[in-house]
Amino acid sequence: MPNTPSQNTTSKKSATRREVLAGGSAVAATAAIAATLPVSASAQVGGSDEIKVGLIGCGGRGRGAASQTLNVGKARLVAMADAFSDRLEDGFKAICTEQNKKSGNAKGEIPENVTVEDKNKFTGFEAYNEVIDKSDLVILTTPPGWRPTHFEAAVNANKNVFMEKPVAADAPGIRKVLASAELADEKGLKVVVGLQRRYQNSYLEAYKKAIEEGLIGKPIGAQVYWNGGGVWTRERQPGMTEMEYQMLNWYYFTWLCGDHITEQHIHNIDVANWFLGTTPVSAQGMGGREVRKSNTHGHIFDHHYVEFAHPNGVMVNSQCRHQPGCFNQVREEIHGTAGICYLGNKPEIKDYDGKVLWRYRPDKSAEPNPYQVEHDHLHACIRSGEKVNNAYYGATSTMSSILGRYATYSGKKLTYDDALEKGADLLPKDWSWDSDPSIMPDADGNYPVAVPGQFDPFA
């Protein structure tokens, strides 16, 4: 049987104290189990043998997640929502195309497991409520600034959830996610978060060898990286409101994205937290904008370097960069008293003389796509009633990345607890296309950029 992901369900109280987050063993979750167990085994789907799926956020990741959840079987997409109608329609067509490809339907008809009538396609800021109302399982894939609100609404409505990482863009959002996670547990709801390395066999085997079997000895530190050339931009069009422009260019505004240290580098920070079994006590670092200086790139930094101090003197050095033409790497390594675990698709462990202590040799038949395994596991738990709630480690790893951003923006050494308690609320108070976002440009169209030594993340 394939390896199964670690499913930590640490309480909100213990999570905020930075206690152990290392994943233990979980129930086996496979597509076969998900396809054979009746949905009536779960109290949240009303006795039907089919899972009704709703998609909130129809961009690239939303389309992928919806297709993956439909691949499990006995699931049907019934409702969709996006702020923009054109993105919703593009997403609908992409999901239909992907499902037809899977089923071999060359005629291009609407597949049987996609029954989203026009009346169940919703747009605007409040559209998420309509989708939640019609679904058993809700997929949350909007820009992360909206995630806490959508997760809270789904849990309040007794819905199972798949939500992408990161789960928030600021500390108040994290507090809301942690409270909703506790309520989800009380209600027996199932929650999976898209930190897919925790569902990837190579990482699970490396964790077993390095941590459970102790091949690296006692963990004493880590190095984590997400260095690349950057991502897309979208041009401002005539007649756009400021809210519309920022929503379309969400990656470049902290209230929506959290900066790339949160949106992308969370993957690597999460691996460090997982393997070390802790979250940071404090952080300090540096960062800025060396390449992306135009207002086209909003106000986020293009590089961050953070020193995360974990309990007992354990340090994690974190790098992320969006600068074309530079040395790129996306990976993690965990250092122990007896050796180093180098992580990735083909992880290995070496001692300090360079001797290989273990190397991952995958059986190709046992190497499923971790993005798919996330959904296989979620559906299996819905059908069997087994507990799964990734929202806790999703929240603490997201908060770790936010702490890193607070540290680089401010130039100060900050504690995790202070950041979680005092971090500023970035979400706009009014939600409409004509309202002002929390970050506004000056008369020349330039956005305020954090200046280390002057920026206050708690203001």
XYZ file of C-alpha atoms in Angstrom:
459
model
C 0.000 0.000 0.000
C 1.388 3.489 -0.793
C 2.681 5.693 1.972
C 0.109 7.868 3.673
C 0.502 11.526 4.601
C 1.039 12.822 8.086
C -2.093 14.486 9.422
C -1.364 16.601 12.466
C -4.442 17.870 14.275
C -2.784 19.887 17.028
C -5.241 22.156 18.796
C -5.318 25.903 18.328
C -3.911 26.368 21.819
C -0.919 24.140 21.291
C -0.345 25.448 17.778
C 0.071 28.993 19.030
C 2.599 27.760 21.577
C 4.751 26.392 18.769
C 4.578 22.852 20.094
C 5.425 19.780 18.084
C 3.946 19.763 14.586
C 5.718 16.695 13.198
C 3.234 14.483 11.452
C 2.471 11.036 12.731
C 1.016 8.162 10.799
C -2.465 8.537 9.381
C -5.073 6.252 7.979
C -4.368 4.922 4.508
C -6.074 6.975 1.841
C -6.171 5.670 -1.708
C -8.327 6.299 -4.726
C -9.642 2.747 -4.471
C -10.907 3.323 -0.922
C -12.453 6.636 -1.893
C -14.236 5.036 -4.813
C -15.728 2.116 -2.863
C -16.805 3.507 0.495
C -20.289 5.035 0.550
C -20.554 8.741 1.157
C -23.247 7.937 3.717
C -20.408 6.862 6.025
C -19.885 10.580 6.607
C -22.419 12.687 8.456
C -21.735 15.714 6.274
C -23.147 14.627 2.927
C -26.707 13.735 3.708
C -26.659 10.020 2.910
C -26.027 10.414 -0.831
C -23.486 8.216 -2.611
C -22.151 11.238 -4.493
C -20.075 14.183 -3.334
C -21.283 17.526 -4.658
C -18.312 19.808 -5.244
C -18.235 23.594 -5.314
C -15.299 25.629 -6.651
C -14.505 29.097 -5.288
C -11.727 30.690 -7.334
C -11.478 29.547 -10.960
C -7.871 30.405 -11.847
C -5.192 27.890 -12.762
C -4.896 26.238 -9.369
C -8.659 26.127 -8.936
C -9.102 24.407 -12.283
C -6.403 21.891 -11.394
C -7.818 21.163 -7.943
C -11.350 20.749 -9.302
C -10.173 18.282 -11.955
C -8.154 16.331 -9.394
C -11.078 16.038 -7.007
C -13.332 14.901 -9.869
C -10.749 12.267 -10.832
C -11.398 10.435 -7.568
C -14.817 9.265 -8.739
C -18.362 9.613 -7.427
C -17.942 13.378 -7.297
C -19.713 16.033 -9.336
C -18.966 19.727 -9.808
C -22.243 21.551 -9.223
C -21.372 25.213 -8.589
C -18.598 27.717 -9.295
C -17.702 31.228 -8.145
C -15.127 33.822 -9.092
C -14.860 37.567 -8.758
C -14.584 37.823 -12.562
C -17.078 36.273 -14.974
C -14.547 35.691 -17.767
C -12.246 33.753 -15.443
C -15.184 31.661 -14.286
C -16.124 30.745 -17.868
C -12.498 30.036 -18.797
C -12.234 27.810 -15.738
C -15.441 25.967 -16.613
C -14.194 25.234 -20.129
C -10.770 24.110 -18.877
C -12.284 21.688 -16.349
C -14.603 20.235 -18.976
C -11.677 19.799 -21.375
C -9.581 18.058 -18.725
C -12.374 15.703 -17.707
C -13.149 14.870 -21.336
C -9.497 14.086 -21.882
C -9.542 11.716 -18.914
C -12.683 9.950 -20.117
C -11.732 9.843 -23.789
C -14.711 11.925 -24.847
C -13.439 13.286 -28.146
C -16.687 15.091 -28.978
C -15.991 17.795 -26.439
C -19.374 17.549 -24.778
C -19.887 18.654 -21.195
C -18.784 15.690 -19.063
C -21.254 13.889 -16.827
C -19.412 14.885 -13.638
C -19.602 18.616 -14.452
C -23.215 19.796 -14.093
C -22.745 23.490 -13.393
C -25.852 25.176 -14.768
C -25.644 28.861 -15.632
C -27.773 29.650 -12.583
C -25.082 28.045 -10.411
C -22.231 30.188 -11.757
C -21.759 33.095 -9.378
C -19.588 36.210 -9.599
C -18.668 39.014 -7.237
C -17.344 39.353 -3.706
C -20.210 37.497 -2.021
C -20.483 34.687 -4.578
C -18.728 32.204 -2.270
C -21.818 31.952 -0.069
C -23.941 30.663 -2.953
C -21.422 27.933 -3.833
C -21.032 26.828 -0.225
C -24.782 26.472 0.098
C -24.976 24.018 -2.822
C -21.954 21.816 -2.022
C -20.807 18.961 0.196
C -17.125 19.663 -0.480
C -15.845 23.184 -1.140
C -12.584 23.942 -2.960
C -11.050 27.284 -1.895
C -8.561 28.560 -4.471
C -8.984 32.325 -4.586
C -6.046 34.607 -3.755
C -5.094 33.729 -0.155
C -6.176 37.000 1.409
C -9.781 35.804 1.070
C -9.097 32.293 2.390
C -9.888 32.868 6.106
C -13.291 34.362 5.294
C -14.206 31.579 2.879
C -12.949 28.834 5.213
C -14.911 30.265 8.119
C -18.091 30.383 6.019
C -17.629 26.800 4.788
C -17.072 25.428 8.282
C -20.020 27.378 9.679
C -22.138 25.768 6.952
C -20.886 22.239 7.835
C -18.938 21.689 4.608
C -15.795 19.645 4.012
C -12.938 21.709 2.567
C -9.942 21.526 0.292
C -8.068 24.823 0.472
C -4.890 25.866 -1.223
C -1.875 27.232 0.548
C -1.218 29.738 1.972
C -4.286 29.864 4.177
C -4.066 33.605 4.946
C -2.070 36.741 4.162
C -1.906 38.304 7.635
C -1.978 37.403 11.331
C -5.684 38.172 11.931
C -6.459 35.796 9.070
C -4.384 33.080 10.754
C -6.272 33.548 14.003
C -9.548 33.147 12.113
C -8.300 29.966 10.390
C -7.214 28.440 13.706
C -10.612 29.159 15.251
C -12.365 27.637 12.225
C -10.076 24.603 12.398
C -11.205 23.918 15.954
C -14.848 24.263 14.927
C -14.247 21.885 12.004
C -12.948 19.290 14.466
C -15.969 19.744 16.700
C -18.235 19.146 13.709
C -16.250 16.207 12.329
C -15.505 18.032 9.069
C -12.587 17.023 6.832
C -10.004 19.607 5.787
C -7.018 19.174 3.467
C -4.544 21.961 2.644
C -2.512 22.064 -0.585
C 0.951 21.648 0.931
C 1.464 18.654 -1.310
C 4.974 17.741 -0.134
C 3.302 16.185 2.911
C 1.509 13.858 0.486
C 4.556 13.065 -1.678
C 6.147 9.652 -1.262
C 9.717 10.890 -1.608
C 9.220 13.329 1.280
C 7.319 10.802 3.383
C 10.094 8.225 2.944
C 12.737 10.843 3.726
C 10.861 11.834 6.890
C 10.679 8.195 7.940
C 14.407 7.645 7.421
C 15.725 10.988 8.672
C 13.398 11.632 11.607
C 11.558 8.462 12.622
C 14.557 6.168 12.146
C 17.015 8.899 13.117
C 19.556 8.551 10.293
C 20.558 12.215 10.570
C 20.710 12.077 14.360
C 19.161 14.928 16.317
C 17.919 17.717 13.994
C 19.906 20.903 14.559
C 18.924 23.132 11.634
C 17.716 23.494 8.072
C 18.270 25.377 4.815
C 15.258 26.141 2.622
C 15.086 27.863 -0.759
C 12.647 29.156 -3.366
C 14.788 31.146 -5.793
C 13.424 31.770 -9.279
C 12.848 34.381 -11.948
C 9.393 35.568 -10.944
C 5.824 35.231 -12.167
C 3.234 36.867 -14.421
C 2.020 40.465 -14.510
C -1.233 41.850 -15.931
C -1.527 45.266 -17.514
C -3.877 47.918 -16.199
C -6.714 48.431 -18.653
C -8.598 51.683 -19.315
C -11.516 52.172 -16.963
C -10.316 49.716 -14.326
C -10.973 50.626 -10.728
C -8.078 50.261 -8.298
C -9.788 47.298 -6.649
C -10.238 45.568 -10.001
C -6.588 46.127 -10.944
C -5.265 44.785 -7.658
C -7.562 41.770 -7.738
C -6.277 40.864 -11.210
C -2.673 41.442 -10.118
C -3.160 39.867 -6.704
C 0.352 38.423 -6.537
C 1.893 41.880 -6.034
C -0.184 43.091 -3.068
C 0.320 41.763 0.443
C -3.349 41.946 1.435
C -4.113 39.432 -1.308
C -0.910 37.405 -1.662
C 1.205 37.866 1.444
C 4.303 38.460 -0.740
C 6.129 35.601 -2.471
C 7.712 34.485 0.816
C 4.180 33.463 1.793
C 2.625 32.517 -1.548
C 5.461 30.252 -2.782
C 8.164 29.877 -0.159
C 5.631 28.570 2.361
C 6.195 25.128 0.810
C 9.810 25.048 1.917
C 9.169 26.713 5.279
C 6.461 24.126 5.929
C 8.909 21.279 5.222
C 11.344 22.709 7.784
C 8.591 23.007 10.398
C 7.432 19.464 9.639
C 10.840 17.783 9.822
C 11.996 19.772 12.859
C 8.684 19.260 14.634
C 8.395 22.915 15.692
C 7.484 26.377 14.466
C 9.800 29.386 14.859
C 10.143 31.214 18.151
C 11.404 34.345 16.408
C 12.797 35.641 13.126
C 15.037 38.347 11.768
C 16.148 39.009 8.221
C 16.592 41.329 5.286
C 14.994 41.932 1.923
C 13.975 44.518 -0.626
C 13.370 45.398 -4.287
C 16.413 45.335 -6.548
C 14.847 44.287 -9.856
C 11.090 44.805 -9.605
C 10.961 48.549 -9.006
C 8.019 49.627 -11.164
C 4.446 50.054 -9.990
C 3.567 47.135 -12.312
C 4.868 44.919 -9.508
C 2.797 46.474 -6.754
C 4.697 46.844 -3.517
C 6.085 43.404 -2.598
C 9.800 42.643 -2.267
C 11.747 40.648 -4.852
C 14.035 38.954 -2.312
C 13.933 37.836 1.324
C 16.538 36.231 3.545
C 15.313 35.135 6.979
C 16.881 33.492 10.007
C 14.142 31.563 11.793
C 15.033 30.673 15.387
C 13.319 27.460 16.482
C 13.246 26.123 20.056
C 16.458 24.805 21.647
C 18.775 26.873 19.465
C 17.756 25.226 16.171
C 18.102 27.648 13.239
C 16.489 27.632 9.801
C 18.036 29.758 7.061
C 15.450 30.749 4.463
C 15.982 32.272 1.020
C 13.464 33.288 -1.625
C 14.130 35.459 -4.661
C 12.341 36.645 -7.799
C 15.209 37.933 -9.934
C 15.767 36.802 -13.543
C 19.220 35.631 -14.603
C 20.277 34.469 -11.143
C 21.070 31.053 -9.667
C 17.777 29.267 -9.085
C 16.884 26.515 -6.647
C 13.709 25.252 -4.970
C 14.590 22.712 -2.302
C 15.177 21.947 1.374
C 17.835 20.264 3.460
C 17.585 19.190 7.096
C 20.771 19.103 9.176
C 21.262 16.703 12.065
C 24.067 15.699 14.386
C 24.860 12.654 12.218
C 24.155 13.884 8.701
C 22.128 15.937 6.252
C 18.873 15.006 4.520
C 18.700 16.558 1.045
C 15.057 16.768 -0.012
C 13.277 16.801 -3.352
C 11.979 14.242 -5.819
C 15.038 12.030 -5.210
C 16.079 12.701 -1.622
C 19.168 11.278 0.008
C 20.932 11.324 3.347
C 24.689 11.775 3.688
C 26.965 11.874 6.711
C 29.439 14.719 7.161
C 32.162 12.812 5.305
C 29.945 12.631 2.227
C 29.025 8.965 2.606
C 25.511 8.156 1.366
C 23.508 6.672 4.239
C 20.267 6.367 2.286
C 18.985 7.257 -1.153
C 15.389 7.190 -2.319
C 14.804 4.563 -4.981
C 11.162 4.876 -5.956
C 9.010 2.136 -7.338
C 7.430 3.966 -10.263
C 4.146 2.199 -9.640
C 4.119 3.698 -6.136
C 4.845 7.283 -7.202
C 1.419 8.915 -7.524
C 1.042 12.624 -8.196
C 0.930 14.240 -4.733
C -1.539 16.842 -5.972
C -3.884 13.958 -6.763
C -3.130 12.094 -3.527
C -4.357 15.103 -1.529
C -7.802 14.674 -3.035
C -7.740 10.876 -2.856
C -7.073 11.145 0.862
C -9.714 13.803 1.459
C -12.417 11.816 -0.312
C -11.429 8.618 1.502
C -11.752 10.378 4.846
C -15.120 11.878 3.917
C -16.411 8.441 2.996
C -14.883 6.518 5.901
C -15.376 9.143 8.607
C -11.675 9.106 9.476
C -10.305 12.354 10.883
C -8.224 14.700 8.745
C -7.622 18.373 9.425
C -4.561 19.959 7.830
C -5.730 23.467 8.760
C -3.524 23.576 11.859
C -0.203 23.033 10.161
C -1.477 25.021 7.188
C -2.011 27.934 9.574
C 1.226 27.641 11.556
C 3.383 27.276 8.436
C 1.599 30.206 6.793
C 2.135 32.227 9.967
C 5.825 31.307 9.930
C 6.118 32.786 6.440
C 4.195 35.903 7.503
C 6.573 36.265 10.460
C 9.426 36.177 7.934
C 7.787 38.942 5.913
C 7.238 41.061 9.013
C 10.927 40.616 9.858
C 12.261 41.584 6.414
C 9.853 44.495 5.964
C 10.649 45.935 9.397
C 14.311 44.993 9.754
C 13.499 43.966 13.332
C 13.775 40.722 15.267
C 10.208 39.661 16.044
C 8.684 36.816 18.006
C 6.110 34.423 16.579
C 3.707 35.052 19.450
C 3.843 38.847 19.094
C 3.412 38.610 15.339
C 0.407 36.304 15.658
C -1.205 38.478 18.333
C -0.392 41.944 16.976
C -0.003 41.671 13.189
C -2.057 44.221 11.263
C -5.319 43.354 9.489
C -4.785 43.962 5.764
C -8.212 43.033 4.391
C -10.236 46.016 3.075
C -13.221 46.975 5.172
C -15.490 47.444 2.160
C -15.812 44.817 -0.565
C -16.914 46.299 -3.865
C -15.320 47.163 -7.185
C -15.483 50.866 -6.329
C -14.055 50.650 -2.796
C -10.409 51.368 -1.994
C -8.061 48.475 -1.192
C -5.914 48.723 1.939
C -2.895 49.682 -0.205
C -3.337 52.671 -2.547
C -1.006 54.322 -5.094
C 0.185 57.907 -4.845
C -0.475 60.606 -7.456
C 2.231 59.146 -9.694
C 0.809 55.634 -9.505
C 3.492 54.292 -7.172
C 2.693 52.075 -4.200
C 4.252 52.487 -0.744
C 7.067 49.959 -0.268
C 8.146 48.859 3.203
C 11.382 50.485 4.378
C 13.333 48.376 6.895
C 13.892 50.300 10.100
C 10.730 52.337 9.514
C 7.991 49.838 8.666
C 5.758 48.717 11.551
C 3.997 45.386 10.841
C 1.708 45.923 13.826
C 0.392 49.351 12.784
